[in-house]
Short mmCIF file of C-alpha atoms in Angstrom, two decimals:
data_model
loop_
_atom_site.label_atom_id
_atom_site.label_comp_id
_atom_site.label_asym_id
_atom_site.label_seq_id
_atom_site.Cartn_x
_atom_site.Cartn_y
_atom_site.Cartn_z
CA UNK A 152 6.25 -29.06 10.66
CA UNK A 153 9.56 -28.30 9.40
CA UNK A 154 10.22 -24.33 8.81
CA UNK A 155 12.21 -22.56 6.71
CA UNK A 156 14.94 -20.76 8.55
CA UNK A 157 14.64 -17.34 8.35
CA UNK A 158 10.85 -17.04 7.67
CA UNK A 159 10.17 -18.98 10.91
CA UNK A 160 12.40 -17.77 13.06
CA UNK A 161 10.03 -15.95 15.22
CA UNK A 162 9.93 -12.55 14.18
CA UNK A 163 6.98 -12.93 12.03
CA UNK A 164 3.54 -14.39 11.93
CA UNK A 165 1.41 -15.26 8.98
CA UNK A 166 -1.71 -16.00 10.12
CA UNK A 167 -5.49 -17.30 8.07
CA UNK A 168 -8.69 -16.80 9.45
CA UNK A 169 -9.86 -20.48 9.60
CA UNK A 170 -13.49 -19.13 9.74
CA UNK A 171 -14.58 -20.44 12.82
CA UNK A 172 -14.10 -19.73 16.99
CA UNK A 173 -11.77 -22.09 18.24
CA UNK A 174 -13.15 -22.66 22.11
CA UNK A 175 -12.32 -22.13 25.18
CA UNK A 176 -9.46 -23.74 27.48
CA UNK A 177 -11.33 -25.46 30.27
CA UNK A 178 -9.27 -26.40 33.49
CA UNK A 179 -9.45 -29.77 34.03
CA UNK A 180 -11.76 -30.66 31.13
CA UNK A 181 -10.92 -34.34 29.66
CA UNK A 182 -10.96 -32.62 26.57
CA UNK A 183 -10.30 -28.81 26.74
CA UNK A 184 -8.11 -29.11 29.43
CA UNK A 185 -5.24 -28.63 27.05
CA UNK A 186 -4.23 -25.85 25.33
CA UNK A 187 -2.83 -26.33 21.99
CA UNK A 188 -2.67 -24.44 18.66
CA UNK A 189 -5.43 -26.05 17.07
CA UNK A 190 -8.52 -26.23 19.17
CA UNK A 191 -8.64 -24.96 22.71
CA UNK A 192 -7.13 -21.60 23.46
CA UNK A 193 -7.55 -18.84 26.57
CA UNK A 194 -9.56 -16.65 25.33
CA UNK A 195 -11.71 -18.73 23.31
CA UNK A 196 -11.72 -15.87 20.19
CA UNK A 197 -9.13 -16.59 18.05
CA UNK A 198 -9.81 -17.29 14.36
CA UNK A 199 -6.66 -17.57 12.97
CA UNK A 200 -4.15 -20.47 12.30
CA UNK A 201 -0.20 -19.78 11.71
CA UNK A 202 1.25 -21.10 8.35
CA UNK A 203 4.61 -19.34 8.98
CA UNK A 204 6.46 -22.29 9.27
CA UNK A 205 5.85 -23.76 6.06
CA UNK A 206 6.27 -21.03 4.13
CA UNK A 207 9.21 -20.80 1.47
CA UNK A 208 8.79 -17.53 -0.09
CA UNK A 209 6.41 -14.20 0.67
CA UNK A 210 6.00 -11.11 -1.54
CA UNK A 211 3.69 -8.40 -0.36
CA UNK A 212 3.22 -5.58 -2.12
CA UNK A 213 1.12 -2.03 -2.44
CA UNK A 214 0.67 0.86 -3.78
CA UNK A 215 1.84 1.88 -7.61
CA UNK A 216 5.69 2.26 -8.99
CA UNK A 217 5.28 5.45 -11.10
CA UNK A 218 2.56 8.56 -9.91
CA UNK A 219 1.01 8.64 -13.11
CA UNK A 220 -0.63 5.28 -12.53
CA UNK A 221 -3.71 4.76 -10.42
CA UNK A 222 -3.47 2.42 -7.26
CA UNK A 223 -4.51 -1.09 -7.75
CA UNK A 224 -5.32 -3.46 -4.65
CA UNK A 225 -2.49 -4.72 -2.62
CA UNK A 226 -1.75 -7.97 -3.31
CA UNK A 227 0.57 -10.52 -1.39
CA UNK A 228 2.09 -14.20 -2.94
CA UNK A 229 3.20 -16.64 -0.86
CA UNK A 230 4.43 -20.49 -1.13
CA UNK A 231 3.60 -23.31 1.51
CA UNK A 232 6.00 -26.47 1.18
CA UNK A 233 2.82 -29.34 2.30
CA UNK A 234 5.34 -32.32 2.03
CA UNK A 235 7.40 -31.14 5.09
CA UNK A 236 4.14 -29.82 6.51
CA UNK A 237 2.55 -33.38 6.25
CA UNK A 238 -0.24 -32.63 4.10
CA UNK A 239 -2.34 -30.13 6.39
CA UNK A 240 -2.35 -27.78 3.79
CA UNK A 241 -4.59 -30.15 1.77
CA UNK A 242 -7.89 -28.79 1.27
CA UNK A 243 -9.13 -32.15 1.42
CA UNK A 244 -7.66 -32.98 4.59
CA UNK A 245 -10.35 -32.74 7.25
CA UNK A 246 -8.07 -33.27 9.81
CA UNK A 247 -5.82 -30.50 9.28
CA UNK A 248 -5.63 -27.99 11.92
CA UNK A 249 -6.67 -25.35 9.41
CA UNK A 250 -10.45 -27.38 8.24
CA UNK A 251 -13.36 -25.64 9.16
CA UNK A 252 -15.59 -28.52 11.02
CA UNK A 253 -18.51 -26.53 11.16
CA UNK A 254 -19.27 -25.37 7.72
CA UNK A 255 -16.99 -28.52 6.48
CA UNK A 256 -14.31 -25.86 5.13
CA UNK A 257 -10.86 -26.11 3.89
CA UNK A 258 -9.43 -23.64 6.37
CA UNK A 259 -7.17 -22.18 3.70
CA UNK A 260 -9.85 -21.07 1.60
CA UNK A 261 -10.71 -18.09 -1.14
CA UNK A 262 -11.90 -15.16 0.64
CA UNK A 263 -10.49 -16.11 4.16
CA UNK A 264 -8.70 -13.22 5.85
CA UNK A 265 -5.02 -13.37 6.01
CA UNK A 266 -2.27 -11.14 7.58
CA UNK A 267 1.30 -11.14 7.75
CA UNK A 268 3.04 -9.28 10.85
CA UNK A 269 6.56 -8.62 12.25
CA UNK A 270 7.97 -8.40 15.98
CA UNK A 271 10.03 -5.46 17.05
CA UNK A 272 12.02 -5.05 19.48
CA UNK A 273 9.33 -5.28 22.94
CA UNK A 274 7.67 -8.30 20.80
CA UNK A 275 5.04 -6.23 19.71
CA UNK A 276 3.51 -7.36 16.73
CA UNK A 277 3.25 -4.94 13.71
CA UNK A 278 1.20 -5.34 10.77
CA UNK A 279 3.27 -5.20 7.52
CA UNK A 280 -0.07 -6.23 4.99
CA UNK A 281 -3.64 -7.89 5.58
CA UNK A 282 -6.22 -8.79 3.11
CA UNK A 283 -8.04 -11.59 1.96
CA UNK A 284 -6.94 -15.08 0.24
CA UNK A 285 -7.97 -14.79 -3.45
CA UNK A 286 -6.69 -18.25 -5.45
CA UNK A 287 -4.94 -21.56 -3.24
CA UNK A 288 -3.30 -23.48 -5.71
CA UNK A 289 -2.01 -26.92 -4.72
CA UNK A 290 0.21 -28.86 -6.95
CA UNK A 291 1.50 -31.93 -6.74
CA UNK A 292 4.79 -33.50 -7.54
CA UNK A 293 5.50 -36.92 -7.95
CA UNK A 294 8.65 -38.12 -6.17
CA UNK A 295 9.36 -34.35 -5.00
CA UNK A 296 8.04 -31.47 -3.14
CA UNK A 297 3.88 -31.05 -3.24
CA UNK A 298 3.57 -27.24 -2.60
CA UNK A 299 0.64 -24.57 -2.42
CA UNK A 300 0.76 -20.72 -4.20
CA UNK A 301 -1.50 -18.63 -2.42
CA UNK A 302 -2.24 -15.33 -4.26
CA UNK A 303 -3.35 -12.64 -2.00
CA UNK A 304 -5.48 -9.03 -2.34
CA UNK A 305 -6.26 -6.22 0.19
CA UNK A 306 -9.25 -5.07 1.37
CA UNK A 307 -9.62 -3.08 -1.50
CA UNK A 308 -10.49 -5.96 -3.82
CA UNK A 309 -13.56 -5.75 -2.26
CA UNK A 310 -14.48 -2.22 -4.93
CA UNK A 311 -13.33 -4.19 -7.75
CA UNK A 312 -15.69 -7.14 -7.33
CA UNK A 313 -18.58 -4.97 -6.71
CA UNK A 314 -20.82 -2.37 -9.11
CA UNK A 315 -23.43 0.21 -8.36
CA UNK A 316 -27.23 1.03 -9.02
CA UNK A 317 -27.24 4.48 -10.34
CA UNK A 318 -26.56 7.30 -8.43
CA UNK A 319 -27.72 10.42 -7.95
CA UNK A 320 -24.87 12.94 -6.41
CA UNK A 321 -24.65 16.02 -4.99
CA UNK A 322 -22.08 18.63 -5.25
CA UNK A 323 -19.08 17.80 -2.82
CA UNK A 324 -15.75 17.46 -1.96
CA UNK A 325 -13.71 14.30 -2.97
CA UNK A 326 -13.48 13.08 0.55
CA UNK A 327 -17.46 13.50 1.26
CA UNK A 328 -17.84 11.31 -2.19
CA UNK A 329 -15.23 8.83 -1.60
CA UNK A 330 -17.07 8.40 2.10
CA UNK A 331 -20.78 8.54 0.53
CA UNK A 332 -19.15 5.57 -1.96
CA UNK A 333 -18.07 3.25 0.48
CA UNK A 334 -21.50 3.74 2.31
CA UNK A 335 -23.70 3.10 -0.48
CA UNK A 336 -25.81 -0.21 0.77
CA UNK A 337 -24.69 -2.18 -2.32
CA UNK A 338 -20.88 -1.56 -1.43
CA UNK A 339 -21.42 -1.73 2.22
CA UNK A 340 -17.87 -1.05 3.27
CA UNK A 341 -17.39 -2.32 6.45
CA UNK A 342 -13.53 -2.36 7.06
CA UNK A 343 -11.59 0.49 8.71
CA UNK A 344 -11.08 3.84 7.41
CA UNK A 345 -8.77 7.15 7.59
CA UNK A 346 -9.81 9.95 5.19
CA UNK A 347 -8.35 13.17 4.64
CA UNK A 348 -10.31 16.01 3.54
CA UNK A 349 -10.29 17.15 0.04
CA UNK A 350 -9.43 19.55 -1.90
CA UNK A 351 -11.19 19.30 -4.79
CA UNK A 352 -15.02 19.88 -4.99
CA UNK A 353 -17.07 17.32 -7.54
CA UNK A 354 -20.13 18.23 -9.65
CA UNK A 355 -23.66 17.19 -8.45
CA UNK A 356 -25.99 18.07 -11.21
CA UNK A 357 -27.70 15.16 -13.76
CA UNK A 358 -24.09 15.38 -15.65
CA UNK A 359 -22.72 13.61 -12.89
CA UNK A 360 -25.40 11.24 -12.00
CA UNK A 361 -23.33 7.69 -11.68
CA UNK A 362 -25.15 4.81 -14.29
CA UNK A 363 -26.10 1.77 -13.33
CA UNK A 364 -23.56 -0.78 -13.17
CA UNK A 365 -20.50 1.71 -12.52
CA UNK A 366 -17.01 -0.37 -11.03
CA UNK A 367 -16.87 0.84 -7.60
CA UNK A 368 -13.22 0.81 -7.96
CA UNK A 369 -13.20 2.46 -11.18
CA UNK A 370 -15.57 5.36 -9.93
CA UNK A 371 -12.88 5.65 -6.94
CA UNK A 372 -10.02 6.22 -9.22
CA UNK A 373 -12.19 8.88 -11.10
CA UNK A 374 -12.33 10.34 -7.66
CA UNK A 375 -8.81 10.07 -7.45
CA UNK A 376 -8.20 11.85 -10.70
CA UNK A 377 -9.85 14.45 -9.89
CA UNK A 378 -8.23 15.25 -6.57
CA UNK A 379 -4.92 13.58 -7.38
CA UNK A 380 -4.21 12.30 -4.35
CA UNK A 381 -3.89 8.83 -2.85
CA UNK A 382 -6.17 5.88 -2.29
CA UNK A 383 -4.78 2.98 -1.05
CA UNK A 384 -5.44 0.21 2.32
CA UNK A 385 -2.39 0.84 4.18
CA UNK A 386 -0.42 -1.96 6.22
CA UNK A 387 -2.69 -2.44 8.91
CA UNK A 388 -5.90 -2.94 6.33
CA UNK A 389 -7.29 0.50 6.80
CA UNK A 390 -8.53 2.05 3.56
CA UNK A 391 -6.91 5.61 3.14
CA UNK A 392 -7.38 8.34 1.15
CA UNK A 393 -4.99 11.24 0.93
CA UNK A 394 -5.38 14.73 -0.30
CA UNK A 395 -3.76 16.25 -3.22
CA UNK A 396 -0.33 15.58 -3.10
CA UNK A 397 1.81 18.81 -3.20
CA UNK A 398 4.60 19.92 -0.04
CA UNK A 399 5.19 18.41 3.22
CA UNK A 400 5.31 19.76 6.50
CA UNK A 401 7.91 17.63 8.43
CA UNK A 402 11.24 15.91 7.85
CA UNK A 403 11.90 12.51 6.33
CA UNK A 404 10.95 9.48 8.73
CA UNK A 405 14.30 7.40 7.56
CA UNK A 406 17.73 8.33 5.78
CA UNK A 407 19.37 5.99 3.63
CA UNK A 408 23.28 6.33 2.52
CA UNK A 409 25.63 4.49 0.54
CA UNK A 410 28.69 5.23 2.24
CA UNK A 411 27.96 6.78 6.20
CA UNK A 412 25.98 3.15 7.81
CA UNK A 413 26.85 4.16 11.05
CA UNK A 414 24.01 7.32 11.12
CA UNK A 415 21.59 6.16 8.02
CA UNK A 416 20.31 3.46 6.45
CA UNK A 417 22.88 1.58 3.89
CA UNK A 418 20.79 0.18 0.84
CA UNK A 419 21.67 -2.62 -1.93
CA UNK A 420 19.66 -1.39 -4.86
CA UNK A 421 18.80 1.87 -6.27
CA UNK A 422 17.60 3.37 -9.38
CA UNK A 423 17.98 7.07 -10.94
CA UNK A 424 14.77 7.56 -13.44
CA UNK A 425 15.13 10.40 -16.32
CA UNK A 426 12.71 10.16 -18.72
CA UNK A 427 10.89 12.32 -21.53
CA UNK A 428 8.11 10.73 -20.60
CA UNK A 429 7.45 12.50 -17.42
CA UNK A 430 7.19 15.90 -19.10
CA UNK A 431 2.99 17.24 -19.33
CA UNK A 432 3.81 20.44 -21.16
CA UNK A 433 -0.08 20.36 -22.34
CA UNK A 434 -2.56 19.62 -19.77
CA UNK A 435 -6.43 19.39 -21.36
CA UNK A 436 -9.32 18.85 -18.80
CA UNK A 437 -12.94 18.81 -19.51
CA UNK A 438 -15.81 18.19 -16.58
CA UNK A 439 -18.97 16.17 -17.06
CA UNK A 440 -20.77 19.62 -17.43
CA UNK A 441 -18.90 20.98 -19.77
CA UNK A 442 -18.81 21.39 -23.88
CA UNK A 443 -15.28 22.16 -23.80
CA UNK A 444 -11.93 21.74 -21.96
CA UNK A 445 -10.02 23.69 -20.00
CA UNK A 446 -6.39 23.59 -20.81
CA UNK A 447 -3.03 24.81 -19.46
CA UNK A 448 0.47 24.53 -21.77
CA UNK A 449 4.10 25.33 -21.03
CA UNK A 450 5.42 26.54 -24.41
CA UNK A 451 8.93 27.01 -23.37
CA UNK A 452 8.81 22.91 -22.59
CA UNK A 453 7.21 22.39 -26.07
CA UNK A 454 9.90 23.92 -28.09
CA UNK A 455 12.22 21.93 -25.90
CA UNK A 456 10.51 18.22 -25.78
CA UNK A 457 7.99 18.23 -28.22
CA UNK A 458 4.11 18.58 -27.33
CA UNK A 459 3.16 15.85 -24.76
CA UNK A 460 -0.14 15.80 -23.54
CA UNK A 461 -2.39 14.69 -20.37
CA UNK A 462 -6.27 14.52 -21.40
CA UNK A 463 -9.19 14.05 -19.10
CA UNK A 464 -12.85 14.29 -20.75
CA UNK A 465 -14.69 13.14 -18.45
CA UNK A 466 -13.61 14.54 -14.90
CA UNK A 467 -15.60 14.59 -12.15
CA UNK A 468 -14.76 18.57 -10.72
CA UNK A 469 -17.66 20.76 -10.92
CA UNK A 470 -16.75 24.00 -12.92
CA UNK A 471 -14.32 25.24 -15.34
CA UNK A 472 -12.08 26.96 -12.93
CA UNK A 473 -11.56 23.64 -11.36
CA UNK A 474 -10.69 22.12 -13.87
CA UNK A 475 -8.34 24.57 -14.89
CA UNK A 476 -6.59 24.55 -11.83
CA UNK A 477 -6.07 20.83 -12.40
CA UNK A 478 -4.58 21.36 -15.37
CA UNK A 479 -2.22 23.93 -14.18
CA UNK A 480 -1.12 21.35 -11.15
CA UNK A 481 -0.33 18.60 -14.17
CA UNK A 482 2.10 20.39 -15.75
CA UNK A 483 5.85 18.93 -15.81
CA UNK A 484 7.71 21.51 -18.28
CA UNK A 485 11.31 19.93 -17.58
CA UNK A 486 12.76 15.94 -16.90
CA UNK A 487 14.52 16.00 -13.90
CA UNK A 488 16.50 12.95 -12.55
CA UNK A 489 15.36 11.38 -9.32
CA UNK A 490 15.77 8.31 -7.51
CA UNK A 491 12.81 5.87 -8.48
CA UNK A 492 13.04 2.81 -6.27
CA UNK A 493 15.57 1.97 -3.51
CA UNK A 494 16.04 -1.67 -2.16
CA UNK A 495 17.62 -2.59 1.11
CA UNK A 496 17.65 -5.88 3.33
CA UNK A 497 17.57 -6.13 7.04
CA UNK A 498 20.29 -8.85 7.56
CA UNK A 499 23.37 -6.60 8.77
CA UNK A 500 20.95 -3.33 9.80
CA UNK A 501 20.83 -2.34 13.09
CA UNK A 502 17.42 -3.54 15.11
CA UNK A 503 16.25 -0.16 15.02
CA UNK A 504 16.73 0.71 11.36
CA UNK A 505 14.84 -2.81 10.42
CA UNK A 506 11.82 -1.49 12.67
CA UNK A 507 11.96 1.71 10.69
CA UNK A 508 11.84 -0.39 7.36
CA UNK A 509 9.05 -2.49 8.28
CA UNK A 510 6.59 0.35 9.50
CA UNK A 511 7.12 3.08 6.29
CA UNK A 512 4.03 3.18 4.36
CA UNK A 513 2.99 4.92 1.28
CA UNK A 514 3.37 8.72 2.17
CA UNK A 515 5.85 8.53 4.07
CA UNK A 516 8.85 10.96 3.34
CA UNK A 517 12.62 9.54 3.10
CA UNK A 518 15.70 10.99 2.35
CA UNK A 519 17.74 9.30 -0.65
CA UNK A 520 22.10 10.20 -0.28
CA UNK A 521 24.01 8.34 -3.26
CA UNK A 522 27.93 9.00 -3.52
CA UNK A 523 28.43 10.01 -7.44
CA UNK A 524 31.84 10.84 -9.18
CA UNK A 525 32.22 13.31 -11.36
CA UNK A 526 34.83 15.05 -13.68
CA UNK A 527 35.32 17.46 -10.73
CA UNK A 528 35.33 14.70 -8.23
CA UNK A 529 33.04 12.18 -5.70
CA UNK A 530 30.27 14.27 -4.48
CA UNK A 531 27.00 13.74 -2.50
CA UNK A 532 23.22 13.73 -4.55
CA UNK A 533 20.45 13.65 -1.59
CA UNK A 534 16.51 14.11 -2.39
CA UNK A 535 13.85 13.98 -0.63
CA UNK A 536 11.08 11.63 -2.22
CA UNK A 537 8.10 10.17 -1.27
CA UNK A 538 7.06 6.49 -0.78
CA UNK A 539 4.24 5.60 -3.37
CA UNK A 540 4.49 1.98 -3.49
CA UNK A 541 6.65 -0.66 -1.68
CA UNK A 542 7.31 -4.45 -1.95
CA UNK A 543 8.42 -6.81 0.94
CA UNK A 544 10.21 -9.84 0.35
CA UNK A 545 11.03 -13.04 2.44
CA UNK A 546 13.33 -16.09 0.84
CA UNK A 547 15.68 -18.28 2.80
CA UNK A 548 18.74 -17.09 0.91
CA UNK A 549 18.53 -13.50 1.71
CA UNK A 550 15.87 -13.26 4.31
CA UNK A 551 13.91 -10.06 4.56
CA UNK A 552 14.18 -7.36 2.07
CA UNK A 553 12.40 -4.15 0.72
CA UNK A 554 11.99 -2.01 -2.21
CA UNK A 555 10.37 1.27 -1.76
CA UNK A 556 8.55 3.07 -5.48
CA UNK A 557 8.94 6.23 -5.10
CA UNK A 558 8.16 10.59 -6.25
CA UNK A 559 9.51 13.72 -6.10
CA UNK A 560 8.64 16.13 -3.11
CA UNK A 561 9.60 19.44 -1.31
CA UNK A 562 9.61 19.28 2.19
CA UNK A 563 8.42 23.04 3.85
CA UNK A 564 8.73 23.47 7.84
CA UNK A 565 6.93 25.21 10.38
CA UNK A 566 7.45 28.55 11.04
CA UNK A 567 8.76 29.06 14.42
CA UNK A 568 9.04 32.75 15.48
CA UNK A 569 12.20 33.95 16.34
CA UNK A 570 14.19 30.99 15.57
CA UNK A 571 17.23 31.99 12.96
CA UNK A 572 16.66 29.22 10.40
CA UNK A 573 12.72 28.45 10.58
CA UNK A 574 11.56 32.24 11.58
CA UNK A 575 10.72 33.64 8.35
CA UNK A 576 7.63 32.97 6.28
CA UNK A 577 8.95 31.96 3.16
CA UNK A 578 8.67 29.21 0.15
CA UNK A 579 10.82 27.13 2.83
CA UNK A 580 8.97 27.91 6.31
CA UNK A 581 4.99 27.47 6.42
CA UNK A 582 2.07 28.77 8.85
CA UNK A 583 1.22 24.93 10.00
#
């Protein structure tokens, strides 16, 4: 098959589950005595098939722009070119290398597993997304190019597709329930997992009883409101969920500049977000428990921006001081400039600064520096934000590239006794 230059150049793999166990290599077998890349391999236990090198374009992407939204699946696009691939990519082909001849399967099926990796430097492979194939569209094109769009999701499509019998909970924290929902025999949540514990504690009483018929996804995001933390699969397909964000103990993972390459990352794109909209001067939340909400208000922000609201009738948090302390944490009294999304590409980065691209993941801290004149001069703007969502891209006229989403965040350190800098408990230095 004829590849496309950059995308098959062998620092990546995109791989499909072809659903069945290709078999052994047999010395000196008439027939598995060869080992090729569509049948007969070592080990005898690999499922999946490379499409790499008929791939045009690839966009995978995760986690949300903006940390008011909720976190959807992952999802990942990409593009096979079948006329230079000879037509394997044909579901009807039973010949292809990628047919399932046991269950008479197109290989490139919905629902088949699919990852897409990178190879650093000590050829290492390094997942960079892996979910499952959703829609395979083939289209054909008379006197030109017959090419298939394969629209990916995460593992996390698997809580939107499914819905629960009722359920009757007990008081908890958000972890325990998040846990408890992926365990429930009609979700049956089989995939890898990290969680963080919690801080928020849910109600358990008949108030909070989950009806029949409840999204699983949507009951995870109300689990997510109510803690305001993270739930996402991360790039290695393990589904994640992440505490109440507030400060960070540690220092950013990766530094990007616009004018010093030789000790940070340079970047190609970047955007500085200052919006009303951001301000909550009037937080209002009410638990499932209660006749009324709790509410929290800034009034020096009012007078300033007008009255601008966050409501939530219907949380999940057990008592009123809960909820109160929810509100408290929602409140935004003043709009203050940031940098929302940065893009960068690897062609022209050192090999060390494109392994550092490909491995950040939502969470991760980086360090923003932009050169800015002003009417007293050029100056240097650095903050440290975190990564909520990010978007990899591979084309053939610019080759790799990245775009991280991203939030505001105050980095605190540990407190190390005696040192000068980090030896005093303050705002700054924290007990870790």
């Amino acid at each position: 098959m004829a590849g496309v230059a950059v995308i098959g150049s062998g620092n990546y793999d995109l791989e499909i589950d072809t659903g069945y166990i290709w078999d052994s290599f047999t010395l000196d077998d008439t027939v598995k005595g060869v080992l090729d890349s569509t049948q007969f391999v070592l080990d005898g236990a690999s499922q999946y098939a490379p499409v790499l090198d008929g791939t045009i374009s690839l966009t995978a992407k995760r986690g949300r722009a903006n940390t008011g939204d909720q976190f959807p699946f992952g999802t990942m696009n990409f593009t096979l070119n079948d006329t230079l691939a000879d037509g394997v990519f044909n579901p009807f082909d039973t010949t292809s290398p990628y047919y399932d001849p046991n269950n008479s399967l197109a290989g490139l099926a919905p629902l088949r597993k699919v990852r897409f990796s990178r190879y650093d430097s000590l050829n290492v492979k390094k997942y960079l997304w892996v979910g499952y194939i959703v829609n395979y569209d083939y289209t054909f094109t008379l006197g030109g190019l017959d090419t298939v769009s394969v629209n990916c999701a995460d593992y996390s499509y698997q809580l939107g597709q499914t819905f629960l019998a009722e359920w009757n909970v007990t008081e908890q924290l958000s972890s325990a329930r998040f846990n408890d929902l992926l365990d429930l025999p009609e979700v049956n949540y089989a995939g890898a997992r990290s969680i963080e514990t919690g801080v928020a504690t849910l109600g358990g009483a008949a108030a909070w009883t989950v009806p029949n018929g409840t999204s699983v996804a949507g009951y995870a995001d109300k689990i997510n409101q109510a803690e305001q933390g993270r739930i996402f699969v991360d790039r290695e397909g393990t589904i994640t969920f992440q505490k109440r964000i507030g400060q960070v103990l540690g220092n950013p993972v990766a530094e990007f500049h616009d004018t010093n390459p030789a000790t940070e990352i340079g970047y190609s794109a970047i955007d500085i977000s200052f919006q009303a909209d951001i301000v909550v001067n009037r937080a209002s939340i009410q638990h499932a428990g209660a006749s009324s909400p709790q509410v929290a208000e800034d009034l020096a922000s009012q007078a300033a921006y007008l009255v601008q609201t966050q409501s939530i009738t219907d949380s999940l948090l057990n008592n009123d001081a809960a909820a109160l302390t929810l509100a408290e944490y929602l409140i935004v009294g003043d709009p203050e400039p940031r940098f929302n999304f940065l893009g960068t590409e690897f062609p022209g980065l050192s090999t060390a600064d494109q392994e550092t691209l490909a491995l950040l993941d939502i969470g991760d801290v980086i360090n923003i520096q932009k050169s800015i004149t002003t009417s007293s001069g050029p100056t240097q703007f650095a903050q440290n934000l975190t990564i909520e969502g990010l978007e990899h891209r591979l084309t053939l006229s610019a080759g790799h590239a990245v775009t991280y989403y991203t939030a505001p965040t105050t980095i605190v350190y540990e407190l190390i006794l005696d040192d000068i800098t980090y030896g005093t408990l303050d705002t700054i230095n924290v007990l870790g």
